[in-house]
Amino acid sequence: MKKLLYQFDTDPLPAVFDNVVGYDGGADHITAYGGVNAGNVGGLVEGAIFTRAPKDKQNTAIFIGGGNMAEGEALLEAVRAKFFAKFRVSVMFDCNGSNTTAAAAVAWLAHGRSLKHKRAVVLAGTGPVGQRAAALLAGEGATVAITGRKLDAVQAACRSIHSRFGAEVRPIAAATQAERGNAVEGAHIVLATGAAGITLLEASQWQTSPSLQLVADANASPPAGIEGVSMGDRGTHSHGKILFGPLGFGALKLALHRACIARLFEQSDLILDAEQIYALAKTMVG
């Protein structure tokens, strides 16, 4: 029996990246839908849960992606609301690579060390990856802040994190290089999760910091999100800090994504969200 993966994307065009990794993770066939939302997903879910016998439902799975975290979370809830009794299939939630990217980054930051009571700042942390990374860092016991250009957007992201994870994250408005430099003063950990093409922190702003210990950049497109962090850095020591670049932890992100897809086809009632994906990442890191 074929392993069928249904890719529900909140964006108009479903992500090719997620499609490719879905095949690499073991799906035999992927049907990708764009423009899926909580209001129109019902019929798609019904088609997935009513067509195979209970013993065969593990061969059908759903992947939820897209660039909008709030829409994706609403979509996940709508999918789950359709499940009942044995009429359910396994689901993976990874809007914009939020869970797998954040899990890989934080797993490396926490690998072999405690983050408890460390101060962490997630630069440009209002997006899907930043929000998930902030929540995972808080879960490791760090005191976390996220930055963004507009205070209202940062505050909204913090409220969303608290609503979903119960984590207290401090909002910081930091639209300029100087403001972001001020935001990381006294921090032990800085992780950049901004959009491609924007340097969020200059090299001098972290290289001369007496407190920073761990510096990570999730931006895989030049220029670097944090100047002076190389794409392939994976535990590189520089200026008394330990550096992680996007390809440095990106290998774990891809392996994790593939491993999660494979797990979807092992049972019919698995939900892979941030907590489950991060737990798996911690077993794979290193």
Short mmCIF file of C-alpha atoms in Angstrom, two decimals:
data_model
loop_
_atom_site.label_atom_id
_atom_site.label_comp_id
_atom_site.label_asym_id
_atom_site.label_seq_id
_atom_site.Cartn_x
_atom_site.Cartn_y
_atom_site.Cartn_z
CA MET A 1 0.00 0.00 0.00
CA LYS A 2 1.39 3.40 -1.02
CA LYS A 3 2.44 5.93 1.62
CA LEU A 4 0.40 9.01 0.73
CA LEU A 5 1.26 12.45 2.10
CA TYR A 6 -1.17 15.36 1.74
CA GLN A 7 0.58 18.72 1.91
CA PHE A 8 -1.74 21.51 3.08
CA ASP A 9 -0.15 24.93 2.62
CA THR A 10 -1.72 28.19 3.75
CA ASP A 11 0.13 30.07 0.99
CA PRO A 12 -1.28 30.19 -2.57
CA LEU A 13 1.57 28.03 -3.87
CA PRO A 14 2.63 25.02 -1.77
CA ALA A 15 6.33 24.97 -0.86
CA VAL A 16 8.57 22.93 -3.16
CA PHE A 17 11.06 22.54 -0.29
CA ASP A 18 8.51 20.68 1.84
CA ASN A 19 7.49 18.60 -1.15
CA VAL A 20 11.05 17.45 -1.84
CA VAL A 21 11.80 16.64 1.80
CA GLY A 22 8.51 14.76 2.01
CA TYR A 23 9.68 12.40 -0.71
CA ASP A 24 13.13 12.13 0.86
CA GLY A 25 11.43 11.24 4.14
CA GLY A 26 9.75 8.21 2.62
CA ALA A 27 6.43 9.30 1.11
CA ASP A 28 5.56 7.38 -2.05
CA HIS A 29 3.28 10.11 -3.36
CA ILE A 30 2.59 13.70 -2.28
CA THR A 31 -0.45 15.73 -3.21
CA ALA A 32 0.18 19.42 -2.46
CA TYR A 33 -2.61 21.96 -2.02
CA GLY A 34 -2.12 25.71 -1.74
CA GLY A 35 -4.51 28.22 -0.24
CA VAL A 36 -5.74 25.80 2.41
CA ASN A 37 -7.31 27.28 5.53
CA ALA A 38 -9.44 26.31 8.49
CA GLY A 39 -12.59 27.01 6.51
CA ASN A 40 -11.93 24.86 3.46
CA VAL A 41 -9.85 21.97 4.78
CA GLY A 42 -12.74 19.84 6.03
CA GLY A 43 -13.44 17.95 2.82
CA LEU A 44 -9.75 17.24 2.28
CA VAL A 45 -9.43 15.73 5.75
CA GLU A 46 -12.54 13.65 5.28
CA GLY A 47 -11.08 12.24 2.09
CA ALA A 48 -7.95 11.25 4.00
CA ILE A 49 -9.65 9.60 6.98
CA PHE A 50 -12.57 7.76 5.37
CA THR A 51 -10.84 5.94 2.52
CA ARG A 52 -8.71 3.30 4.21
CA ALA A 53 -9.39 0.70 6.87
CA PRO A 54 -8.12 1.48 10.39
CA LYS A 55 -5.21 -0.93 10.04
CA ASP A 56 -4.11 0.86 6.86
CA LYS A 57 -4.55 4.49 7.91
CA GLN A 58 -0.92 4.78 8.97
CA ASN A 59 -0.13 4.85 5.25
CA THR A 60 -1.91 8.21 4.92
CA ALA A 61 -0.53 11.38 6.54
CA ILE A 62 -0.90 15.18 6.50
CA PHE A 63 1.76 17.88 6.46
CA ILE A 64 0.79 21.47 7.32
CA GLY A 65 2.97 24.29 6.02
CA GLY A 66 2.82 27.90 4.89
CA GLY A 67 4.29 31.22 5.90
CA ASN A 68 1.63 32.38 8.36
CA MET A 69 1.94 30.84 11.82
CA ALA A 70 -1.49 31.92 13.08
CA GLU A 71 -3.25 30.59 9.97
CA GLY A 72 -1.26 27.38 10.20
CA GLU A 73 -2.17 26.82 13.84
CA ALA A 74 -5.84 27.43 13.04
CA LEU A 75 -5.52 24.96 10.18
CA LEU A 76 -4.01 22.34 12.48
CA GLU A 77 -6.89 22.74 14.93
CA ALA A 78 -9.41 22.42 12.10
CA VAL A 79 -7.73 19.23 10.89
CA ARG A 80 -7.71 17.72 14.37
CA ALA A 81 -11.35 18.69 14.91
CA LYS A 82 -12.29 16.36 12.05
CA PHE A 83 -10.72 13.33 13.73
CA PHE A 84 -12.77 10.93 15.84
CA ALA A 85 -12.49 7.36 17.07
CA LYS A 86 -10.18 5.53 14.66
CA PHE A 87 -10.88 7.96 11.83
CA ARG A 88 -7.64 9.89 12.03
CA VAL A 89 -4.22 10.06 10.40
CA SER A 90 -0.86 11.37 11.58
CA VAL A 91 -0.07 15.07 11.11
CA MET A 92 3.12 17.14 11.03
CA PHE A 93 3.00 20.90 11.61
CA ASP A 94 5.96 22.90 10.28
CA CYS A 95 4.81 26.28 8.95
CA ASN A 96 7.72 27.96 7.16
CA GLY A 97 10.06 25.35 8.61
CA SER A 98 9.31 26.82 12.03
CA ASN A 99 9.48 23.69 14.14
CA THR A 100 12.29 21.85 12.39
CA THR A 101 14.53 24.90 12.00
CA ALA A 102 13.97 26.17 15.53
CA ALA A 103 14.35 22.69 16.98
CA ALA A 104 17.64 22.12 15.17
CA ALA A 105 19.04 25.50 16.21
CA VAL A 106 18.07 25.22 19.86
CA ALA A 107 19.13 21.56 20.05
CA TRP A 108 22.64 22.60 18.98
CA LEU A 109 22.68 25.57 21.35
CA ALA A 110 21.68 23.29 24.24
CA HIS A 111 23.88 20.37 23.22
CA GLY A 112 26.31 19.51 26.00
CA ARG A 113 25.43 22.56 28.09
CA SER A 114 22.66 23.98 30.25
CA LEU A 115 20.75 27.05 29.10
CA LYS A 116 19.00 27.47 32.44
CA HIS A 117 19.08 31.08 33.67
CA LYS A 118 20.90 32.19 30.52
CA ARG A 119 19.61 35.36 28.87
CA ALA A 120 18.69 34.75 25.23
CA VAL A 121 17.69 37.26 22.56
CA VAL A 122 16.03 36.15 19.32
CA LEU A 123 16.59 38.88 16.73
CA ALA A 124 13.69 39.46 14.32
CA GLY A 125 11.83 36.87 16.36
CA THR A 126 8.25 37.68 15.37
CA GLY A 127 8.16 35.18 12.50
CA PRO A 128 7.40 31.45 12.71
CA VAL A 129 11.00 30.32 13.33
CA GLY A 130 11.68 33.07 15.85
CA GLN A 131 8.53 32.39 17.84
CA ARG A 132 9.20 28.67 18.01
CA ALA A 133 12.87 29.19 18.89
CA ALA A 134 11.92 31.60 21.69
CA ALA A 135 9.50 29.06 23.12
CA LEU A 136 12.04 26.24 22.98
CA LEU A 137 14.74 28.38 24.60
CA ALA A 138 12.31 29.28 27.37
CA GLY A 139 11.57 25.59 27.77
CA GLU A 140 15.28 25.01 28.37
CA GLY A 141 15.11 27.50 31.24
CA ALA A 142 16.51 30.55 29.48
CA THR A 143 15.17 34.06 30.03
CA VAL A 144 14.09 35.05 26.54
CA ALA A 145 13.42 38.25 24.64
CA ILE A 146 12.51 38.73 20.99
CA THR A 147 13.06 41.81 18.88
CA GLY A 148 11.23 43.30 15.94
CA ARG A 149 10.89 46.60 14.16
CA LYS A 150 7.49 47.52 15.60
CA LEU A 151 6.60 47.13 19.26
CA ASP A 152 2.97 46.16 18.63
CA ALA A 153 4.04 43.29 16.35
CA VAL A 154 6.60 42.07 18.90
CA GLN A 155 4.06 42.25 21.69
CA ALA A 156 1.56 40.29 19.60
CA ALA A 157 4.19 37.60 18.97
CA CYS A 158 4.94 37.38 22.70
CA ARG A 159 1.25 36.99 23.47
CA SER A 160 1.02 34.23 20.86
CA ILE A 161 3.98 32.40 22.41
CA HIS A 162 2.47 32.69 25.87
CA SER A 163 -0.93 31.48 24.66
CA ARG A 164 0.55 28.43 22.94
CA PHE A 165 3.37 27.48 25.33
CA GLY A 166 2.76 29.38 28.57
CA ALA A 167 6.22 30.93 28.21
CA GLU A 168 6.96 34.51 29.28
CA VAL A 169 8.96 36.23 26.53
CA ARG A 170 9.92 39.90 26.68
CA PRO A 171 9.23 42.12 23.65
CA ILE A 172 11.89 44.57 22.46
CA ALA A 173 11.37 47.08 19.66
CA ALA A 174 14.66 47.27 17.77
CA ALA A 175 14.46 48.62 14.23
CA THR A 176 18.07 49.79 13.87
CA GLN A 177 21.54 48.28 14.22
CA ALA A 178 22.16 50.39 17.31
CA GLU A 179 18.91 49.28 18.94
CA ARG A 180 19.64 45.63 18.21
CA GLY A 181 23.13 46.09 19.64
CA ASN A 182 21.57 47.49 22.79
CA ALA A 183 19.10 44.59 22.91
CA VAL A 184 21.87 41.98 23.12
CA GLU A 185 23.83 43.77 25.83
CA GLY A 186 24.15 41.43 28.78
CA ALA A 187 22.79 38.48 26.80
CA HIS A 188 24.47 35.07 26.80
CA ILE A 189 22.77 33.77 23.66
CA VAL A 190 21.75 35.51 20.45
CA LEU A 191 19.90 33.84 17.59
CA ALA A 192 19.01 35.70 14.40
CA THR A 193 15.86 34.52 12.60
CA GLY A 194 15.24 37.44 10.25
CA ALA A 195 14.33 37.61 6.60
CA ALA A 196 16.96 37.02 3.93
CA GLY A 197 19.04 39.97 2.78
CA ILE A 198 19.15 41.83 6.11
CA THR A 199 22.15 42.00 8.43
CA LEU A 200 20.67 42.28 11.89
CA LEU A 201 23.87 42.53 13.88
CA GLU A 202 27.32 43.76 12.90
CA ALA A 203 30.39 41.74 13.79
CA SER A 204 31.69 44.30 16.27
CA GLN A 205 28.41 44.19 18.19
CA TRP A 206 28.90 40.57 19.22
CA GLN A 207 32.65 40.09 18.95
CA THR A 208 33.36 42.63 21.71
CA SER A 209 30.50 41.55 23.99
CA PRO A 210 31.76 40.37 27.39
CA SER A 211 28.60 38.34 28.09
CA LEU A 212 27.75 36.57 24.83
CA GLN A 213 28.64 32.89 24.76
CA LEU A 214 26.54 31.44 21.92
CA VAL A 215 25.84 33.16 18.59
CA ALA A 216 23.62 31.58 15.92
CA ASP A 217 22.27 32.77 12.57
CA ALA A 218 19.39 31.05 10.75
CA ASN A 219 19.68 33.07 7.52
CA ALA A 220 20.98 30.88 4.70
CA SER A 221 20.99 33.61 2.02
CA PRO A 222 23.75 36.25 1.87
CA PRO A 223 24.40 38.60 3.47
CA ALA A 224 24.57 36.91 6.85
CA GLY A 225 21.98 37.81 9.43
CA ILE A 226 24.83 38.18 11.91
CA GLU A 227 27.97 39.54 10.31
CA GLY A 228 30.99 37.34 10.91
CA VAL A 229 29.05 34.10 11.36
CA SER A 230 29.83 31.73 8.49
CA MET A 231 27.15 29.57 6.95
CA GLY A 232 28.93 26.35 7.87
CA ASP A 233 29.81 27.23 11.48
CA ARG A 234 28.92 24.39 13.81
CA GLY A 235 30.39 25.01 17.22
CA THR A 236 33.15 27.21 15.79
CA HIS A 237 35.07 29.17 18.43
CA SER A 238 35.62 32.83 17.60
CA HIS A 239 36.27 35.85 19.83
CA GLY A 240 35.47 33.78 22.88
CA LYS A 241 32.05 32.73 21.53
CA ILE A 242 30.68 29.54 20.01
CA LEU A 243 29.13 30.08 16.58
CA PHE A 244 26.45 28.26 14.62
CA GLY A 245 25.57 29.09 11.02
CA PRO A 246 22.50 28.12 8.99
CA LEU A 247 24.19 25.21 7.25
CA GLY A 248 25.89 24.20 10.48
CA PHE A 249 22.58 23.32 12.08
CA GLY A 250 20.77 23.01 8.74
CA ALA A 251 22.04 19.46 8.31
CA LEU A 252 20.18 18.51 11.48
CA LYS A 253 17.11 20.43 10.33
CA LEU A 254 16.90 18.43 7.10
CA ALA A 255 17.61 15.10 8.80
CA LEU A 256 15.00 15.95 11.42
CA HIS A 257 12.40 16.89 8.80
CA ARG A 258 12.99 13.61 6.97
CA ALA A 259 12.84 11.62 10.21
CA CYS A 260 9.54 13.25 11.14
CA ILE A 261 8.02 12.38 7.76
CA ALA A 262 9.12 8.77 8.22
CA ARG A 263 7.49 8.65 11.65
CA LEU A 264 4.16 9.81 10.26
CA PHE A 265 3.83 6.46 8.50
CA GLU A 266 4.54 4.38 11.61
CA GLN A 267 1.15 5.02 13.24
CA SER A 268 -2.13 6.74 12.47
CA ASP A 269 -2.55 9.01 15.50
CA LEU A 270 0.71 10.97 15.74
CA ILE A 271 0.74 14.77 16.00
CA LEU A 272 4.19 16.28 15.42
CA ASP A 273 4.34 19.88 16.62
CA ALA A 274 7.08 21.87 18.34
CA GLU A 275 7.41 19.76 21.48
CA GLN A 276 7.51 16.41 19.71
CA ILE A 277 9.84 17.61 16.97
CA TYR A 278 12.23 19.20 19.48
CA ALA A 279 12.30 16.02 21.58
CA LEU A 280 13.34 14.10 18.46
CA ALA A 281 15.95 16.74 17.56
CA LYS A 282 17.62 16.32 20.95
CA THR A 283 18.10 12.62 20.25
CA MET A 284 19.66 13.35 16.85
CA VAL A 285 21.94 16.32 17.59
CA GLY A 286 25.66 15.73 17.52
#
